[in-house]
Protein backbone atom coordinates (compact mmCIF):
# COMPACT_ATOMS: atom_id res chain seq x y z
CA UNK A 1 0.00 0.00 0.00
CA UNK A 2 1.24 3.48 -0.78
CA UNK A 3 1.87 5.73 2.24
CA UNK A 4 -0.89 8.06 3.40
CA UNK A 5 -0.80 11.14 5.58
CA UNK A 6 -2.92 11.60 8.68
CA UNK A 7 -5.00 14.19 6.81
CA UNK A 8 -5.60 11.77 3.91
CA UNK A 9 -6.67 9.02 6.32
CA UNK A 10 -9.09 11.26 8.22
CA UNK A 11 -10.57 12.70 4.99
CA UNK A 12 -11.12 9.22 3.50
CA UNK A 13 -13.98 8.03 5.72
CA UNK A 14 -17.20 7.47 3.81
CA UNK A 15 -19.52 6.14 6.51
CA UNK A 16 -19.05 8.49 9.44
CA UNK A 17 -19.23 12.23 10.01
CA UNK A 18 -16.25 14.54 9.59
CA UNK A 19 -16.35 15.13 13.34
CA UNK A 20 -16.13 11.39 14.03
CA UNK A 21 -13.26 11.03 11.54
CA UNK A 22 -11.44 13.97 13.11
CA UNK A 23 -11.74 12.45 16.60
CA UNK A 24 -10.76 8.86 15.81
CA UNK A 25 -7.59 7.39 17.26
CA UNK A 26 -5.02 6.59 14.56
CA UNK A 27 -2.96 3.38 14.88
CA UNK A 28 0.44 5.11 14.95
CA UNK A 29 2.23 8.07 13.49
CA UNK A 30 1.95 7.59 9.74
CA UNK A 31 5.72 7.70 9.25
CA UNK A 32 6.06 4.66 11.57
CA UNK A 33 3.66 2.43 9.60
CA UNK A 34 5.26 -0.30 7.44
CA UNK A 35 3.24 0.62 4.35
CA UNK A 36 5.03 -1.79 2.01
CA UNK A 37 3.85 -4.74 4.16
CA UNK A 38 0.17 -3.74 3.99
CA UNK A 39 -2.61 -4.50 1.54
CA UNK A 40 -4.86 -2.16 3.52
CA UNK A 41 -4.56 -0.19 6.74
CA UNK A 42 -6.80 -1.43 9.54
CA UNK A 43 -6.78 -1.10 13.30
CA UNK A 44 -8.94 -1.40 16.39
CA UNK A 45 -9.45 1.64 18.57
CA UNK A 46 -7.50 1.10 21.81
CA UNK A 47 -9.98 3.35 23.68
CA UNK A 48 -13.03 1.44 22.36
CA UNK A 49 -12.08 -2.13 21.32
CA UNK A 50 -15.39 -2.77 19.55
CA UNK A 51 -14.56 0.09 17.14
CA UNK A 52 -12.28 -0.51 14.19
CA UNK A 53 -11.23 1.32 11.07
CA UNK A 54 -10.16 0.20 7.61
CA UNK A 55 -8.55 2.37 4.92
CA UNK A 56 -7.71 1.22 1.40
CA UNK A 57 -7.24 2.50 -2.11
CA UNK A 58 -10.27 1.88 -4.30
CA UNK A 59 -10.61 2.95 -7.93
CA UNK A 60 -7.95 5.62 -7.52
CA UNK A 61 -9.40 7.08 -4.31
CA UNK A 62 -8.59 6.50 -0.66
CA UNK A 63 -11.63 5.02 1.09
CA UNK A 64 -11.91 4.69 4.85
CA UNK A 65 -14.62 2.86 6.72
CA UNK A 66 -15.64 2.90 10.34
CA UNK A 67 -16.40 -0.63 11.56
CA UNK A 68 -18.02 -2.17 14.62
CA UNK A 69 -16.91 -5.60 15.91
CA UNK A 70 -19.18 -8.13 17.56
CA UNK A 71 -18.34 -9.52 20.98
CA UNK A 72 -16.03 -12.54 20.80
CA UNK A 73 -17.71 -15.91 21.31
CA UNK A 74 -17.14 -17.81 24.54
CA UNK A 75 -16.13 -21.08 22.86
CA UNK A 76 -12.71 -21.87 21.45
CA UNK A 77 -13.84 -25.29 20.26
CA UNK A 78 -14.86 -24.22 16.76
CA UNK A 79 -12.99 -22.46 14.03
CA UNK A 80 -13.81 -19.72 11.55
CA UNK A 81 -12.25 -18.32 8.40
CA UNK A 82 -11.35 -14.73 7.59
CA UNK A 83 -13.35 -13.50 4.62
CA UNK A 84 -10.38 -11.52 3.29
CA UNK A 85 -7.17 -13.52 3.73
CA UNK A 86 -8.88 -16.92 4.07
CA UNK A 87 -6.89 -17.75 7.23
CA UNK A 88 -8.57 -20.28 9.51
CA UNK A 89 -8.61 -19.29 13.19
CA UNK A 90 -10.16 -20.45 16.40
CA UNK A 91 -13.59 -18.82 16.54
CA UNK A 92 -12.43 -16.28 19.13
CA UNK A 93 -9.80 -14.95 16.66
CA UNK A 94 -12.32 -14.12 13.90
CA UNK A 95 -14.79 -11.27 14.35
CA UNK A 96 -17.82 -10.08 12.47
CA UNK A 97 -17.14 -6.46 11.54
CA UNK A 98 -20.09 -4.40 10.40
CA UNK A 99 -19.89 -1.19 8.41
CA UNK A 100 -22.65 1.36 7.97
CA UNK A 101 -23.36 1.97 4.32
CA UNK A 102 -22.30 5.35 2.98
CA UNK A 103 -24.82 8.16 2.52
CA UNK A 104 -28.52 8.13 3.34
CA UNK A 105 -28.69 4.34 3.43
CA UNK A 106 -26.18 4.26 6.31
CA UNK A 107 -27.98 7.07 8.12
CA UNK A 108 -31.12 4.93 7.86
CA UNK A 109 -29.27 2.16 9.72
CA UNK A 110 -28.28 -0.14 6.85
CA UNK A 111 -25.07 -2.08 7.46
CA UNK A 112 -22.96 -4.80 5.88
CA UNK A 113 -20.86 -7.38 7.68
CA UNK A 114 -17.71 -9.34 6.97
CA UNK A 115 -15.87 -11.95 9.04
CA UNK A 116 -12.24 -10.83 9.35
CA UNK A 117 -9.20 -11.69 11.47
CA UNK A 118 -10.05 -10.17 14.87
CA UNK A 119 -6.66 -8.41 15.05
CA UNK A 120 -7.08 -7.08 11.44
CA UNK A 121 -3.60 -8.31 10.50
CA UNK A 122 -4.60 -10.16 7.34
CA UNK A 123 -1.54 -8.88 5.45
CA UNK A 124 0.78 -10.46 8.04
CA UNK A 125 -1.03 -13.82 7.93
CA UNK A 126 -0.97 -13.78 4.14
CA UNK A 127 2.79 -13.20 4.04
CA UNK A 128 3.58 -15.70 6.82
CA UNK A 129 4.72 -13.01 9.28
CA UNK A 130 2.07 -14.21 11.74
CA UNK A 131 1.07 -17.81 12.24
CA UNK A 132 -2.45 -18.68 13.42
CA UNK A 133 -2.95 -21.28 16.16
CA UNK A 134 -5.18 -23.37 13.87
CA UNK A 135 -3.75 -25.68 11.18
CA UNK A 136 -4.24 -24.22 7.70
CA UNK A 137 -5.42 -25.99 4.56
CA UNK A 138 -2.77 -26.41 1.89
CA UNK A 139 -3.10 -23.89 -0.92
CA UNK A 140 -1.49 -24.25 -4.30
CA UNK A 141 -1.82 -20.59 -5.27
CA UNK A 142 1.11 -18.17 -5.14
CA UNK A 143 1.45 -15.28 -2.72
CA UNK A 144 0.63 -12.83 -5.53
CA UNK A 145 -2.55 -14.77 -6.31
CA UNK A 146 -3.55 -14.78 -2.62
CA UNK A 147 -2.93 -11.02 -2.42
CA UNK A 148 -5.03 -10.54 -5.56
CA UNK A 149 -7.83 -12.62 -4.01
CA UNK A 150 -7.75 -10.52 -0.82
CA UNK A 151 -7.83 -7.28 -2.83
CA UNK A 152 -10.78 -8.51 -4.93
CA UNK A 153 -12.75 -9.47 -1.80
CA UNK A 154 -11.94 -6.15 -0.12
CA UNK A 155 -12.94 -4.13 -3.20
CA UNK A 156 -16.28 -5.98 -3.40
CA UNK A 157 -16.94 -5.09 0.25
CA UNK A 158 -15.98 -1.43 -0.34
CA UNK A 159 -18.24 -1.29 -3.40
CA UNK A 160 -21.16 -2.62 -1.35
CA UNK A 161 -20.56 -0.04 1.39
CA UNK A 162 -20.42 2.74 -1.20
CA UNK A 163 -23.45 1.48 -3.12
CA UNK A 164 -26.52 3.66 -2.68
CA UNK A 165 -29.92 2.11 -3.06
PDB file of N, CA, C and O in Angstrom, residues 42-100:
ATOM      1  N   UNK A  42      -5.655  -1.159   8.661  1.00  0.00           N
ATOM      2  CA  UNK A  42      -6.797  -1.425   9.540  1.00  0.00           C
ATOM      3  C   UNK A  42      -6.303  -1.520  10.975  1.00  0.00           C
ATOM      4  O   UNK A  42      -5.198  -1.990  11.236  1.00  0.00           O
ATOM      5  N   UNK A  43      -7.141  -1.054  11.906  1.00  0.00           N
ATOM      6  CA  UNK A  43      -6.783  -1.099  13.303  1.00  0.00           C
ATOM      7  C   UNK A  43      -8.030  -1.033  14.167  1.00  0.00           C
ATOM      8  O   UNK A  43      -9.076  -0.595  13.737  1.00  0.00           O
ATOM      9  N   UNK A  44      -7.873  -1.513  15.402  1.00  0.00           N
ATOM     10  CA  UNK A  44      -8.939  -1.403  16.392  1.00  0.00           C
ATOM     11  C   UNK A  44      -8.602  -0.232  17.295  1.00  0.00           C
ATOM     12  O   UNK A  44      -7.442   0.041  17.582  1.00  0.00           O
ATOM     13  N   UNK A  45      -9.628   0.464  17.726  1.00  0.00           N
ATOM     14  CA  UNK A  45      -9.454   1.638  18.573  1.00  0.00           C
ATOM     15  C   UNK A  45      -9.075   1.176  19.973  1.00  0.00           C
ATOM     16  O   UNK A  45      -9.855   0.462  20.616  1.00  0.00           O
ATOM     17  N   UNK A  46      -7.902   1.557  20.478  1.00  0.00           N
ATOM     18  CA  UNK A  46      -7.499   1.105  21.814  1.00  0.00           C
ATOM     19  C   UNK A  46      -8.398   1.652  22.928  1.00  0.00           C
ATOM     20  O   UNK A  46      -8.500   1.061  23.999  1.00  0.00           O
ATOM     21  N   UNK A  47      -9.083   2.768  22.667  1.00  0.00           N
ATOM     22  CA  UNK A  47      -9.983   3.348  23.681  1.00  0.00           C
ATOM     23  C   UNK A  47     -11.368   2.721  23.636  1.00  0.00           C
ATOM     24  O   UNK A  47     -12.134   2.859  24.582  1.00  0.00           O
ATOM     25  N   UNK A  48     -11.720   2.079  22.530  1.00  0.00           N
ATOM     26  CA  UNK A  48     -13.033   1.442  22.360  1.00  0.00           C
ATOM     27  C   UNK A  48     -12.832   0.198  21.492  1.00  0.00           C
ATOM     28  O   UNK A  48     -12.969   0.266  20.273  1.00  0.00           O
ATOM     29  N   UNK A  49     -12.480  -0.940  22.082  1.00  0.00           N
ATOM     30  CA  UNK A  49     -12.083  -2.129  21.318  1.00  0.00           C
ATOM     31  C   UNK A  49     -13.126  -2.663  20.336  1.00  0.00           C
ATOM     32  O   UNK A  49     -12.767  -3.382  19.408  1.00  0.00           O
ATOM     33  N   UNK A  50     -14.384  -2.309  20.505  1.00  0.00           N
ATOM     34  CA  UNK A  50     -15.393  -2.767  19.551  1.00  0.00           C
ATOM     35  C   UNK A  50     -15.375  -1.916  18.279  1.00  0.00           C
ATOM     36  O   UNK A  50     -15.976  -2.283  17.283  1.00  0.00           O
ATOM     37  N   UNK A  51     -14.699  -0.774  18.315  1.00  0.00           N
ATOM     38  CA  UNK A  51     -14.565   0.089  17.141  1.00  0.00           C
ATOM     39  C   UNK A  51     -13.310  -0.282  16.377  1.00  0.00           C
ATOM     40  O   UNK A  51     -12.271  -0.559  16.963  1.00  0.00           O
ATOM     41  N   UNK A  52     -13.433  -0.240  15.047  1.00  0.00           N
ATOM     42  CA  UNK A  52     -12.277  -0.513  14.195  1.00  0.00           C
ATOM     43  C   UNK A  52     -12.388   0.370  12.957  1.00  0.00           C
ATOM     44  O   UNK A  52     -13.457   0.921  12.662  1.00  0.00           O
ATOM     45  N   UNK A  53     -11.282   0.472  12.248  1.00  0.00           N
ATOM     46  CA  UNK A  53     -11.228   1.318  11.066  1.00  0.00           C
ATOM     47  C   UNK A  53     -10.435   0.604   9.989  1.00  0.00           C
ATOM     48  O   UNK A  53      -9.469  -0.109  10.287  1.00  0.00           O
ATOM     49  N   UNK A  54     -10.835   0.810   8.744  1.00  0.00           N
ATOM     50  CA  UNK A  54     -10.156   0.202   7.612  1.00  0.00           C
ATOM     51  C   UNK A  54     -10.036   1.255   6.522  1.00  0.00           C
ATOM     52  O   UNK A  54     -11.011   1.929   6.203  1.00  0.00           O
ATOM     53  N   UNK A  55      -8.827   1.392   5.974  1.00  0.00           N
ATOM     54  CA  UNK A  55      -8.550   2.373   4.919  1.00  0.00           C
ATOM     55  C   UNK A  55      -7.842   1.635   3.786  1.00  0.00           C
ATOM     56  O   UNK A  55      -6.896   0.883   4.014  1.00  0.00           O
ATOM     57  N   UNK A  56      -8.315   1.862   2.565  1.00  0.00           N
ATOM     58  CA  UNK A  56      -7.715   1.217   1.397  1.00  0.00           C
ATOM     59  C   UNK A  56      -7.829   2.133   0.186  1.00  0.00           C
ATOM     60  O   UNK A  56      -8.586   3.102   0.204  1.00  0.00           O
ATOM     61  N   UNK A  57      -7.088   1.807  -0.837  1.00  0.00           N
ATOM     62  CA  UNK A  57      -7.242   2.503  -2.115  1.00  0.00           C
ATOM     63  C   UNK A  57      -8.275   1.742  -2.924  1.00  0.00           C
ATOM     64  O   UNK A  57      -8.233   0.518  -2.995  1.00  0.00           O
ATOM     65  N   UNK A  58      -9.204   2.490  -3.520  1.00  0.00           N
ATOM     66  CA  UNK A  58     -10.270   1.878  -4.299  1.00  0.00           C
ATOM     67  C   UNK A  58     -10.576   2.767  -5.498  1.00  0.00           C
ATOM     68  O   UNK A  58     -10.956   3.928  -5.316  1.00  0.00           O
ATOM     69  N   UNK A  59     -10.362   2.226  -6.684  1.00  0.00           N
ATOM     70  CA  UNK A  59     -10.612   2.950  -7.930  1.00  0.00           C
ATOM     71  C   UNK A  59      -9.956   4.332  -7.945  1.00  0.00           C
ATOM     72  O   UNK A  59     -10.568   5.332  -8.297  1.00  0.00           O
ATOM     73  N   UNK A  60      -8.714   4.387  -7.490  1.00  0.00           N
ATOM     74  CA  UNK A  60      -7.949   5.624  -7.521  1.00  0.00           C
ATOM     75  C   UNK A  60      -8.162   6.553  -6.342  1.00  0.00           C
ATOM     76  O   UNK A  60      -7.477   7.558  -6.215  1.00  0.00           O
ATOM     77  N   UNK A  61      -9.119   6.250  -5.488  1.00  0.00           N
ATOM     78  CA  UNK A  61      -9.398   7.075  -4.310  1.00  0.00           C
ATOM     79  C   UNK A  61      -8.983   6.345  -3.042  1.00  0.00           C
ATOM     80  O   UNK A  61      -8.861   5.117  -3.028  1.00  0.00           O
ATOM     81  N   UNK A  62      -8.820   7.090  -1.977  1.00  0.00           N
ATOM     82  CA  UNK A  62      -8.593   6.502  -0.661  1.00  0.00           C
ATOM     83  C   UNK A  62      -9.959   6.433   0.018  1.00  0.00           C
ATOM     84  O   UNK A  62     -10.663   7.442   0.110  1.00  0.00           O
ATOM     85  N   UNK A  63     -10.337   5.229   0.456  1.00  0.00           N
ATOM     86  CA  UNK A  63     -11.635   5.017   1.085  1.00  0.00           C
ATOM     87  C   UNK A  63     -11.415   4.460   2.479  1.00  0.00           C
ATOM     88  O   UNK A  63     -10.757   3.436   2.657  1.00  0.00           O
ATOM     89  N   UNK A  64     -11.979   5.151   3.471  1.00  0.00           N
ATOM     90  CA  UNK A  64     -11.909   4.695   4.849  1.00  0.00           C
ATOM     91  C   UNK A  64     -13.297   4.316   5.334  1.00  0.00           C
ATOM     92  O   UNK A  64     -14.291   4.927   4.932  1.00  0.00           O
ATOM     93  N   UNK A  65     -13.348   3.306   6.176  1.00  0.00           N
ATOM     94  CA  UNK A  65     -14.624   2.857   6.725  1.00  0.00           C
ATOM     95  C   UNK A  65     -14.508   2.664   8.232  1.00  0.00           C
ATOM     96  O   UNK A  65     -13.529   2.094   8.717  1.00  0.00           O
ATOM     97  N   UNK A  66     -15.513   3.148   8.918  1.00  0.00           N
ATOM     98  CA  UNK A  66     -15.639   2.900  10.343  1.00  0.00           C
ATOM     99  C   UNK A  66     -16.362   1.571  10.503  1.00  0.00           C
ATOM    100  O   UNK A  66     -17.372   1.326   9.844  1.00  0.00           O
ATOM    101  N   UNK A  67     -15.838   0.700  11.365  1.00  0.00           N
ATOM    102  CA  UNK A  67     -16.398  -0.632  11.563  1.00  0.00           C
ATOM    103  C   UNK A  67     -16.768  -0.838  13.025  1.00  0.00           C
ATOM    104  O   UNK A  67     -16.223  -0.178  13.917  1.00  0.00           O
ATOM    105  N   UNK A  68     -17.638  -1.785  13.259  1.00  0.00           N
ATOM    106  CA  UNK A  68     -18.020  -2.174  14.616  1.00  0.00           C
ATOM    107  C   UNK A  68     -17.873  -3.687  14.711  1.00  0.00           C
ATOM    108  O   UNK A  68     -18.393  -4.417  13.877  1.00  0.00           O
ATOM    109  N   UNK A  69     -17.148  -4.162  15.722  1.00  0.00           N
ATOM    110  CA  UNK A  69     -16.915  -5.595  15.907  1.00  0.00           C
ATOM    111  C   UNK A  69     -17.936  -6.183  16.876  1.00  0.00           C
ATOM    112  O   UNK A  69     -18.356  -5.518  17.828  1.00  0.00           O
ATOM    113  N   UNK A  70     -18.304  -7.419  16.628  1.00  0.00           N
ATOM    114  CA  UNK A  70     -19.176  -8.133  17.560  1.00  0.00           C
ATOM    115  C   UNK A  70     -18.348  -8.598  18.752  1.00  0.00           C
ATOM    116  O   UNK A  70     -17.117  -8.656  18.696  1.00  0.00           O
ATOM    117  N   UNK A  71     -19.031  -8.944  19.824  1.00  0.00           N
ATOM    118  CA  UNK A  71     -18.344  -9.517  20.978  1.00  0.00           C
ATOM    119  C   UNK A  71     -17.780 -10.880  20.600  1.00  0.00           C
ATOM    120  O   UNK A  71     -18.409 -11.630  19.847  1.00  0.00           O
ATOM    121  N   UNK A  72     -16.599 -11.223  21.123  1.00  0.00           N
ATOM    122  CA  UNK A  72     -16.034 -12.536  20.797  1.00  0.00           C
ATOM    123  C   UNK A  72     -16.877 -13.648  21.426  1.00  0.00           C
ATOM    124  O   UNK A  72     -17.451 -13.470  22.499  1.00  0.00           O
ATOM    125  N   UNK A  73     -16.952 -14.800  20.749  1.00  0.00           N
ATOM    126  CA  UNK A  73     -17.712 -15.915  21.315  1.00  0.00           C
ATOM    127  C   UNK A  73     -16.998 -16.481  22.534  1.00  0.00           C
ATOM    128  O   UNK A  73     -15.799 -16.260  22.729  1.00  0.00           O
ATOM    129  N   UNK A  74     -17.717 -17.212  23.329  1.00  0.00           N
ATOM    130  CA  UNK A  74     -17.136 -17.805  24.541  1.00  0.00           C
ATOM    131  C   UNK A  74     -16.357 -19.089  24.238  1.00  0.00           C
ATOM    132  O   UNK A  74     -15.457 -19.453  24.953  1.00  0.00           O
ATOM    133  N   UNK A  75     -16.712 -19.773  23.168  1.00  0.00           N
ATOM    134  CA  UNK A  75     -16.129 -21.077  22.861  1.00  0.00           C
ATOM    135  C   UNK A  75     -14.895 -20.952  21.986  1.00  0.00           C
ATOM    136  O   UNK A  75     -14.858 -20.172  21.052  1.00  0.00           O
ATOM    137  N   UNK A  76     -13.892 -21.760  22.296  1.00  0.00           N
ATOM    138  CA  UNK A  76     -12.711 -21.874  21.446  1.00  0.00           C
ATOM    139  C   UNK A  76     -12.736 -23.192  20.670  1.00  0.00           C
ATOM    140  O   UNK A  76     -11.798 -23.534  19.978  1.00  0.00           O
ATOM    141  N   UNK A  77     -13.807 -23.952  20.825  1.00  0.00           N
ATOM    142  CA  UNK A  77     -13.842 -25.287  20.261  1.00  0.00           C
ATOM    143  C   UNK A  77     -14.087 -25.319  18.758  1.00  0.00           C
ATOM    144  O   UNK A  77     -13.814 -26.308  18.116  1.00  0.00           O
ATOM    145  N   UNK A  78     -14.605 -24.256  18.208  1.00  0.00           N
ATOM    146  CA  UNK A  78     -14.864 -24.219  16.763  1.00  0.00           C
ATOM    147  C   UNK A  78     -13.859 -23.303  16.086  1.00  0.00           C
ATOM    148  O   UNK A  78     -13.126 -22.586  16.739  1.00  0.00           O
ATOM    149  N   UNK A  79     -13.883 -23.340  14.773  1.00  0.00           N
ATOM    150  CA  UNK A  79     -12.994 -22.456  14.026  1.00  0.00           C
ATOM    151  C   UNK A  79     -13.803 -21.641  13.028  1.00  0.00           C
ATOM    152  O   UNK A  79     -14.951 -21.953  12.738  1.00  0.00           O
ATOM    153  N   UNK A  80     -13.190 -20.579  12.548  1.00  0.00           N
ATOM    154  CA  UNK A  80     -13.808 -19.718  11.548  1.00  0.00           C
ATOM    155  C   UNK A  80     -12.751 -19.264  10.566  1.00  0.00           C
ATOM    156  O   UNK A  80     -11.552 -19.382  10.824  1.00  0.00           O
ATOM    157  N   UNK A  81     -13.188 -18.745   9.430  1.00  0.00           N
ATOM    158  CA  UNK A  81     -12.249 -18.324   8.398  1.00  0.00           C
ATOM    159  C   UNK A  81     -12.426 -16.846   8.100  1.00  0.00           C
ATOM    160  O   UNK A  81     -13.553 -16.359   8.000  1.00  0.00           O
ATOM    161  N   UNK A  82     -11.334 -16.143   7.970  1.00  0.00           N
ATOM    162  CA  UNK A  82     -11.355 -14.735   7.593  1.00  0.00           C
ATOM    163  C   UNK A  82     -11.863 -14.616   6.154  1.00  0.00           C
ATOM    164  O   UNK A  82     -11.405 -15.339   5.267  1.00  0.00           O
ATOM    165  N   UNK A  83     -12.778 -13.709   5.947  1.00  0.00           N
ATOM    166  CA  UNK A  83     -13.348 -13.503   4.623  1.00  0.00           C
ATOM    167  C   UNK A  83     -12.432 -12.742   3.670  1.00  0.00           C
ATOM    168  O   UNK A  83     -12.748 -12.627   2.490  1.00  0.00           O
ATOM    169  N   UNK A  84     -11.316 -12.240   4.162  1.00  0.00           N
ATOM    170  CA  UNK A  84     -10.378 -11.520   3.288  1.00  0.00           C
ATOM    171  C   UNK A  84      -9.146 -12.363   2.962  1.00  0.00           C
ATOM    172  O   UNK A  84      -8.864 -12.635   1.809  1.00  0.00           O
ATOM    173  N   UNK A  85      -8.416 -12.794   3.982  1.00  0.00           N
ATOM    174  CA  UNK A  85      -7.165 -13.517   3.727  1.00  0.00           C
ATOM    175  C   UNK A  85      -7.344 -15.030   3.715  1.00  0.00           C
ATOM    176  O   UNK A  85      -6.408 -15.751   3.399  1.00  0.00           O
ATOM    177  N   UNK A  86      -8.544 -15.498   4.069  1.00  0.00           N
ATOM    178  CA  UNK A  86      -8.878 -16.920   4.067  1.00  0.00           C
ATOM    179  C   UNK A  86      -8.062 -17.719   5.086  1.00  0.00           C
ATOM    180  O   UNK A  86      -7.849 -18.914   4.927  1.00  0.00           O
ATOM    181  N   UNK A  87      -7.604 -17.073   6.153  1.00  0.00           N
ATOM    182  CA  UNK A  87      -6.895 -17.749   7.228  1.00  0.00           C
ATOM    183  C   UNK A  87      -7.921 -18.356   8.174  1.00  0.00           C
ATOM    184  O   UNK A  87      -8.888 -17.701   8.545  1.00  0.00           O
ATOM    185  N   UNK A  88      -7.700 -19.607   8.554  1.00  0.00           N
ATOM    186  CA  UNK A  88      -8.571 -20.276   9.512  1.00  0.00           C
ATOM    187  C   UNK A  88      -8.042 -19.994  10.914  1.00  0.00           C
ATOM    188  O   UNK A  88      -6.851 -20.097  11.169  1.00  0.00           O
ATOM    189  N   UNK A  89      -8.958 -19.613  11.804  1.00  0.00           N
ATOM    190  CA  UNK A  89      -8.609 -19.292  13.188  1.00  0.00           C
ATOM    191  C   UNK A  89      -9.559 -20.026  14.119  1.00  0.00           C
ATOM    192  O   UNK A  89     -10.643 -20.444  13.703  1.00  0.00           O
ATOM    193  N   UNK A  90      -9.184 -20.086  15.397  1.00  0.00           N
ATOM    194  CA  UNK A  90     -10.158 -20.448  16.404  1.00  0.00           C
ATOM    195  C   UNK A  90     -11.235 -19.378  16.384  1.00  0.00           C
ATOM    196  O   UNK A  90     -10.958 -18.211  16.046  1.00  0.00           O
ATOM    197  N   UNK A  91     -12.456 -19.736  16.693  1.00  0.00           N
ATOM    198  CA  UNK A  91     -13.587 -18.822  16.537  1.00  0.00           C
ATOM    199  C   UNK A  91     -13.385 -17.500  17.271  1.00  0.00           C
ATOM    200  O   UNK A  91     -13.856 -16.458  16.818  1.00  0.00           O
ATOM    201  N   UNK A  92     -12.650 -17.505  18.364  1.00  0.00           N
ATOM    202  CA  UNK A  92     -12.426 -16.278  19.128  1.00  0.00           C
ATOM    203  C   UNK A  92     -11.512 -15.300  18.377  1.00  0.00           C
ATOM    204  O   UNK A  92     -11.506 -14.108  18.655  1.00  0.00           O
ATOM    205  N   UNK A  93     -10.748 -15.792  17.393  1.00  0.00           N
ATOM    206  CA  UNK A  93      -9.800 -14.950  16.664  1.00  0.00           C
ATOM    207  C   UNK A  93     -10.329 -14.461  15.322  1.00  0.00           C
ATOM    208  O   UNK A  93      -9.574 -13.911  14.508  1.00  0.00           O
ATOM    209  N   UNK A  94     -11.636 -14.657  15.072  1.00  0.00           N
ATOM    210  CA  UNK A  94     -12.318 -14.120  13.900  1.00  0.00           C
ATOM    211  C   UNK A  94     -13.488 -13.312  14.428  1.00  0.00           C
ATOM    212  O   UNK A  94     -14.181 -13.739  15.351  1.00  0.00           O
ATOM    213  N   UNK A  95     -13.697 -12.124  13.878  1.00  0.00           N
ATOM    214  CA  UNK A  95     -14.790 -11.275  14.348  1.00  0.00           C
ATOM    215  C   UNK A  95     -15.652 -10.837  13.175  1.00  0.00           C
ATOM    216  O   UNK A  95     -15.152 -10.661  12.062  1.00  0.00           O
ATOM    217  N   UNK A  96     -16.926 -10.662  13.449  1.00  0.00           N
ATOM    218  CA  UNK A  96     -17.822 -10.082  12.466  1.00  0.00           C
ATOM    219  C   UNK A  96     -17.720  -8.570  12.615  1.00  0.00           C
ATOM    220  O   UNK A  96     -18.025  -8.013  13.670  1.00  0.00           O
ATOM    221  N   UNK A  97     -17.240  -7.914  11.563  1.00  0.00           N
ATOM    222  CA  UNK A  97     -17.135  -6.461  11.543  1.00  0.00           C
ATOM    223  C   UNK A  97     -18.263  -5.936  10.667  1.00  0.00           C
ATOM    224  O   UNK A  97     -18.425  -6.387   9.532  1.00  0.00           O
ATOM    225  N   UNK A  98     -19.013  -5.000  11.187  1.00  0.00           N
ATOM    226  CA  UNK A  98     -20.089  -4.400  10.396  1.00  0.00           C
ATOM    227  C   UNK A  98     -19.718  -2.959  10.073  1.00  0.00           C
ATOM    228  O   UNK A  98     -19.080  -2.274  10.855  1.00  0.00           O
ATOM    229  N   UNK A  99     -20.139  -2.550   8.882  1.00  0.00           N
ATOM    230  CA  UNK A  99     -19.894  -1.185   8.414  1.00  0.00           C
ATOM    231  C   UNK A  99     -21.218  -0.581   8.005  1.00  0.00           C
ATOM    232  O   UNK A  99     -21.996  -1.222   7.287  1.00  0.00           O
ATOM    233  N   UNK A 100     -21.473   0.639   8.476  1.00  0.00           N
ATOM    234  CA  UNK A 100     -22.646   1.358   7.966  1.00  0.00           C
ATOM    235  C   UNK A 100     -22.412   1.643   6.497  1.00  0.00           C
ATOM    236  O   UNK A 100     -21.298   1.951   6.087  1.00  0.00           O
TER     237      UNK A 100
END
